[in-house]
């Protein structure tokens, strides 16, 4: 997300773009632990939204983070919170119900 005046905009990528990202990006899945265990994007790290809301997580503010969930509702909330916490390299990717990812367990 980038703040421009009073408006917030976010960088969005497609599912195809997410699958082409290099290893300098960290994929953050903000779904629940149970949802994550039932299938997630390869190399994604689970940081549930409730942990982000409680500021109970350990992510480097300088990392390039790609945030996703199931339908983008929780990921958009996570992006707003992370922006308020000073994270700058944030990208929204389509949720697992919005793109045909090959999920792993």
JSON list of C-alpha atoms in Angstrom, two decimals:
[
{"chain": "A", "resi": 1, "resn": "UNK", "atom": "CA", "xyz": [0.00, 0.00, 0.00]},
{"chain": "A", "resi": 2, "resn": "UNK", "atom": "CA", "xyz": [1.14, 3.48, -0.71]},
{"chain": "A", "resi": 3, "resn": "UNK", "atom": "CA", "xyz": [-0.40, 6.43, 1.09]},
{"chain": "A", "resi": 4, "resn": "UNK", "atom": "CA", "xyz": [-1.13, 9.34, -1.21]},
{"chain": "A", "resi": 5, "resn": "UNK", "atom": "CA", "xyz": [-2.56, 12.20, 0.74]},
{"chain": "A", "resi": 6, "resn": "UNK", "atom": "CA", "xyz": [-5.51, 10.75, 2.66]},
{"chain": "A", "resi": 7, "resn": "UNK", "atom": "CA", "xyz": [-5.99, 7.89, 0.23]},
{"chain": "A", "resi": 8, "resn": "UNK", "atom": "CA", "xyz": [-4.36, 4.51, 0.41]},
{"chain": "A", "resi": 9, "resn": "UNK", "atom": "CA", "xyz": [-3.57, 2.56, -2.69]},
{"chain": "A", "resi": 10, "resn": "UNK", "atom": "CA", "xyz": [-2.08, -0.88, -2.83]},
{"chain": "A", "resi": 11, "resn": "UNK", "atom": "CA", "xyz": [0.03, -2.70, -5.34]},
{"chain": "A", "resi": 12, "resn": "UNK", "atom": "CA", "xyz": [-1.86, -5.70, -6.68]},
{"chain": "A", "resi": 13, "resn": "UNK", "atom": "CA", "xyz": [-0.52, -8.59, -8.68]},
{"chain": "A", "resi": 14, "resn": "UNK", "atom": "CA", "xyz": [-2.14, -11.52, -10.45]},
{"chain": "A", "resi": 15, "resn": "UNK", "atom": "CA", "xyz": [-1.87, -15.13, -9.38]},
{"chain": "A", "resi": 16, "resn": "UNK", "atom": "CA", "xyz": [0.40, -15.71, -12.38]},
{"chain": "A", "resi": 17, "resn": "UNK", "atom": "CA", "xyz": [2.66, -12.89, -11.17]},
{"chain": "A", "resi": 18, "resn": "UNK", "atom": "CA", "xyz": [2.78, -14.36, -7.66]},
{"chain": "A", "resi": 19, "resn": "UNK", "atom": "CA", "xyz": [3.96, -17.70, -9.02]},
{"chain": "A", "resi": 20, "resn": "UNK", "atom": "CA", "xyz": [6.79, -15.95, -10.92]},
{"chain": "A", "resi": 21, "resn": "UNK", "atom": "CA", "xyz": [8.15, -13.97, -7.95]},
{"chain": "A", "resi": 22, "resn": "UNK", "atom": "CA", "xyz": [11.75, -14.55, -6.95]},
{"chain": "A", "resi": 23, "resn": "UNK", "atom": "CA", "xyz": [12.79, -15.65, -3.47]},
{"chain": "A", "resi": 24, "resn": "UNK", "atom": "CA", "xyz": [13.31, -12.07, -2.30]},
{"chain": "A", "resi": 25, "resn": "UNK", "atom": "CA", "xyz": [9.52, -11.90, -1.72]},
{"chain": "A", "resi": 26, "resn": "UNK", "atom": "CA", "xyz": [7.85, -13.46, 1.32]},
{"chain": "A", "resi": 27, "resn": "UNK", "atom": "CA", "xyz": [4.36, -14.80, 0.71]},
{"chain": "A", "resi": 28, "resn": "UNK", "atom": "CA", "xyz": [2.20, -14.25, 3.80]},
{"chain": "A", "resi": 29, "resn": "UNK", "atom": "CA", "xyz": [-1.03, -16.24, 4.16]},
{"chain": "A", "resi": 30, "resn": "UNK", "atom": "CA", "xyz": [-3.29, -14.46, 6.66]},
{"chain": "A", "resi": 31, "resn": "UNK", "atom": "CA", "xyz": [-5.93, -17.21, 6.83]},
{"chain": "A", "resi": 32, "resn": "UNK", "atom": "CA", "xyz": [-6.42, -19.27, 9.98]},
{"chain": "A", "resi": 33, "resn": "UNK", "atom": "CA", "xyz": [-3.97, -22.01, 10.89]},
{"chain": "A", "resi": 34, "resn": "UNK", "atom": "CA", "xyz": [-6.60, -24.62, 10.01]},
{"chain": "A", "resi": 35, "resn": "UNK", "atom": "CA", "xyz": [-7.23, -23.13, 6.56]},
{"chain": "A", "resi": 36, "resn": "UNK", "atom": "CA", "xyz": [-3.48, -22.98, 5.95]},
{"chain": "A", "resi": 37, "resn": "UNK", "atom": "CA", "xyz": [-3.01, -26.64, 6.99]},
{"chain": "A", "resi": 38, "resn": "UNK", "atom": "CA", "xyz": [-5.78, -27.70, 4.58]},
{"chain": "A", "resi": 39, "resn": "UNK", "atom": "CA", "xyz": [-3.76, -26.31, 1.65]},
{"chain": "A", "resi": 40, "resn": "UNK", "atom": "CA", "xyz": [-1.58, -23.29, 0.99]},
{"chain": "A", "resi": 41, "resn": "UNK", "atom": "CA", "xyz": [0.58, -21.72, -1.70]},
{"chain": "A", "resi": 42, "resn": "UNK", "atom": "CA", "xyz": [4.04, -23.28, -1.84]},
{"chain": "A", "resi": 43, "resn": "UNK", "atom": "CA", "xyz": [6.55, -21.33, 0.30]},
{"chain": "A", "resi": 44, "resn": "UNK", "atom": "CA", "xyz": [3.79, -19.25, 1.95]},
{"chain": "A", "resi": 45, "resn": "UNK", "atom": "CA", "xyz": [4.18, -18.49, 5.66]},
{"chain": "A", "resi": 46, "resn": "UNK", "atom": "CA", "xyz": [1.08, -18.49, 7.85]},
{"chain": "A", "resi": 47, "resn": "UNK", "atom": "CA", "xyz": [0.57, -15.32, 9.89]},
{"chain": "A", "resi": 48, "resn": "UNK", "atom": "CA", "xyz": [-3.16, -15.31, 10.72]},
{"chain": "A", "resi": 49, "resn": "UNK", "atom": "CA", "xyz": [-4.97, -11.98, 10.64]},
{"chain": "A", "resi": 50, "resn": "UNK", "atom": "CA", "xyz": [-5.76, -12.19, 14.37]},
{"chain": "A", "resi": 51, "resn": "UNK", "atom": "CA", "xyz": [-2.01, -12.25, 15.11]},
{"chain": "A", "resi": 52, "resn": "UNK", "atom": "CA", "xyz": [-1.49, -9.21, 12.87]},
{"chain": "A", "resi": 53, "resn": "UNK", "atom": "CA", "xyz": [-4.34, -7.42, 14.63]},
{"chain": "A", "resi": 54, "resn": "UNK", "atom": "CA", "xyz": [-2.70, -8.18, 18.00]},
{"chain": "A", "resi": 55, "resn": "UNK", "atom": "CA", "xyz": [0.76, -7.20, 16.68]},
{"chain": "A", "resi": 56, "resn": "UNK", "atom": "CA", "xyz": [1.87, -10.74, 17.63]},
{"chain": "A", "resi": 57, "resn": "UNK", "atom": "CA", "xyz": [4.14, -11.61, 14.72]},
{"chain": "A", "resi": 58, "resn": "UNK", "atom": "CA", "xyz": [7.74, -11.27, 13.60]},
{"chain": "A", "resi": 59, "resn": "UNK", "atom": "CA", "xyz": [8.17, -9.83, 10.11]},
{"chain": "A", "resi": 60, "resn": "UNK", "atom": "CA", "xyz": [10.95, -7.52, 8.98]},
{"chain": "A", "resi": 61, "resn": "UNK", "atom": "CA", "xyz": [9.65, -4.10, 7.92]},
{"chain": "A", "resi": 62, "resn": "UNK", "atom": "CA", "xyz": [12.20, -4.07, 5.08]},
{"chain": "A", "resi": 63, "resn": "UNK", "atom": "CA", "xyz": [11.08, -7.37, 3.54]},
{"chain": "A", "resi": 64, "resn": "UNK", "atom": "CA", "xyz": [8.98, -7.47, 0.39]},
{"chain": "A", "resi": 65, "resn": "UNK", "atom": "CA", "xyz": [5.73, -9.01, 1.59]},
{"chain": "A", "resi": 66, "resn": "UNK", "atom": "CA", "xyz": [2.97, -10.44, -0.60]},
{"chain": "A", "resi": 67, "resn": "UNK", "atom": "CA", "xyz": [-0.25, -10.81, 1.38]},
{"chain": "A", "resi": 68, "resn": "UNK", "atom": "CA", "xyz": [-3.14, -13.12, 0.50]},
{"chain": "A", "resi": 69, "resn": "UNK", "atom": "CA", "xyz": [-6.04, -14.98, 2.14]},
{"chain": "A", "resi": 70, "resn": "UNK", "atom": "CA", "xyz": [-9.11, -16.72, 0.74]},
{"chain": "A", "resi": 71, "resn": "UNK", "atom": "CA", "xyz": [-11.10, -13.94, -0.95]},
{"chain": "A", "resi": 72, "resn": "UNK", "atom": "CA", "xyz": [-8.96, -10.83, -0.21]},
{"chain": "A", "resi": 73, "resn": "UNK", "atom": "CA", "xyz": [-11.10, -9.51, 2.67]},
{"chain": "A", "resi": 74, "resn": "UNK", "atom": "CA", "xyz": [-8.65, -10.42, 5.43]},
{"chain": "A", "resi": 75, "resn": "UNK", "atom": "CA", "xyz": [-5.60, -9.63, 3.33]},
{"chain": "A", "resi": 76, "resn": "UNK", "atom": "CA", "xyz": [-6.86, -6.07, 2.73]},
{"chain": "A", "resi": 77, "resn": "UNK", "atom": "CA", "xyz": [-7.35, -5.62, 6.50]},
{"chain": "A", "resi": 78, "resn": "UNK", "atom": "CA", "xyz": [-3.85, -7.01, 7.11]},
{"chain": "A", "resi": 79, "resn": "UNK", "atom": "CA", "xyz": [-2.39, -4.62, 4.54]},
{"chain": "A", "resi": 80, "resn": "UNK", "atom": "CA", "xyz": [-4.04, -1.64, 6.27]},
{"chain": "A", "resi": 81, "resn": "UNK", "atom": "CA", "xyz": [-2.69, -2.71, 9.68]},
{"chain": "A", "resi": 82, "resn": "UNK", "atom": "CA", "xyz": [0.82, -3.40, 8.33]},
{"chain": "A", "resi": 83, "resn": "UNK", "atom": "CA", "xyz": [0.84, -0.02, 6.59]},
{"chain": "A", "resi": 84, "resn": "UNK", "atom": "CA", "xyz": [-0.08, 1.68, 9.87]},
{"chain": "A", "resi": 85, "resn": "UNK", "atom": "CA", "xyz": [2.77, -0.23, 11.53]},
{"chain": "A", "resi": 86, "resn": "UNK", "atom": "CA", "xyz": [5.27, 1.19, 9.03]},
{"chain": "A", "resi": 87, "resn": "UNK", "atom": "CA", "xyz": [5.62, -1.65, 6.50]},
{"chain": "A", "resi": 88, "resn": "UNK", "atom": "CA", "xyz": [6.22, -0.24, 3.04]},
{"chain": "A", "resi": 89, "resn": "UNK", "atom": "CA", "xyz": [6.94, -3.12, 0.63]},
{"chain": "A", "resi": 90, "resn": "UNK", "atom": "CA", "xyz": [3.45, -4.61, 0.54]},
{"chain": "A", "resi": 91, "resn": "UNK", "atom": "CA", "xyz": [1.63, -6.32, -2.31]},
{"chain": "A", "resi": 92, "resn": "UNK", "atom": "CA", "xyz": [-1.82, -7.90, -2.53]},
{"chain": "A", "resi": 93, "resn": "UNK", "atom": "CA", "xyz": [-2.17, -11.21, -4.37]},
{"chain": "A", "resi": 94, "resn": "UNK", "atom": "CA", "xyz": [-5.44, -12.97, -5.23]},
{"chain": "A", "resi": 95, "resn": "UNK", "atom": "CA", "xyz": [-6.81, -15.21, -2.51]},
{"chain": "A", "resi": 96, "resn": "UNK", "atom": "CA", "xyz": [-6.89, -18.98, -2.90]},
{"chain": "A", "resi": 97, "resn": "UNK", "atom": "CA", "xyz": [-10.57, -18.89, -3.96]},
{"chain": "A", "resi": 98, "resn": "UNK", "atom": "CA", "xyz": [-9.80, -16.27, -6.63]},
{"chain": "A", "resi": 99, "resn": "UNK", "atom": "CA", "xyz": [-7.02, -18.06, -8.52]},
{"chain": "A", "resi": 100, "resn": "UNK", "atom": "CA", "xyz": [-6.35, -21.70, -9.37]},
{"chain": "A", "resi": 101, "resn": "UNK", "atom": "CA", "xyz": [-3.19, -22.19, -7.29]},
{"chain": "A", "resi": 102, "resn": "UNK", "atom": "CA", "xyz": [-1.69, -25.64, -6.85]},
{"chain": "A", "resi": 103, "resn": "UNK", "atom": "CA", "xyz": [-1.97, -25.80, -3.06]},
{"chain": "A", "resi": 104, "resn": "UNK", "atom": "CA", "xyz": [0.35, -27.90, -0.91]},
{"chain": "A", "resi": 105, "resn": "UNK", "atom": "CA", "xyz": [-0.17, -29.36, 2.56]}
]
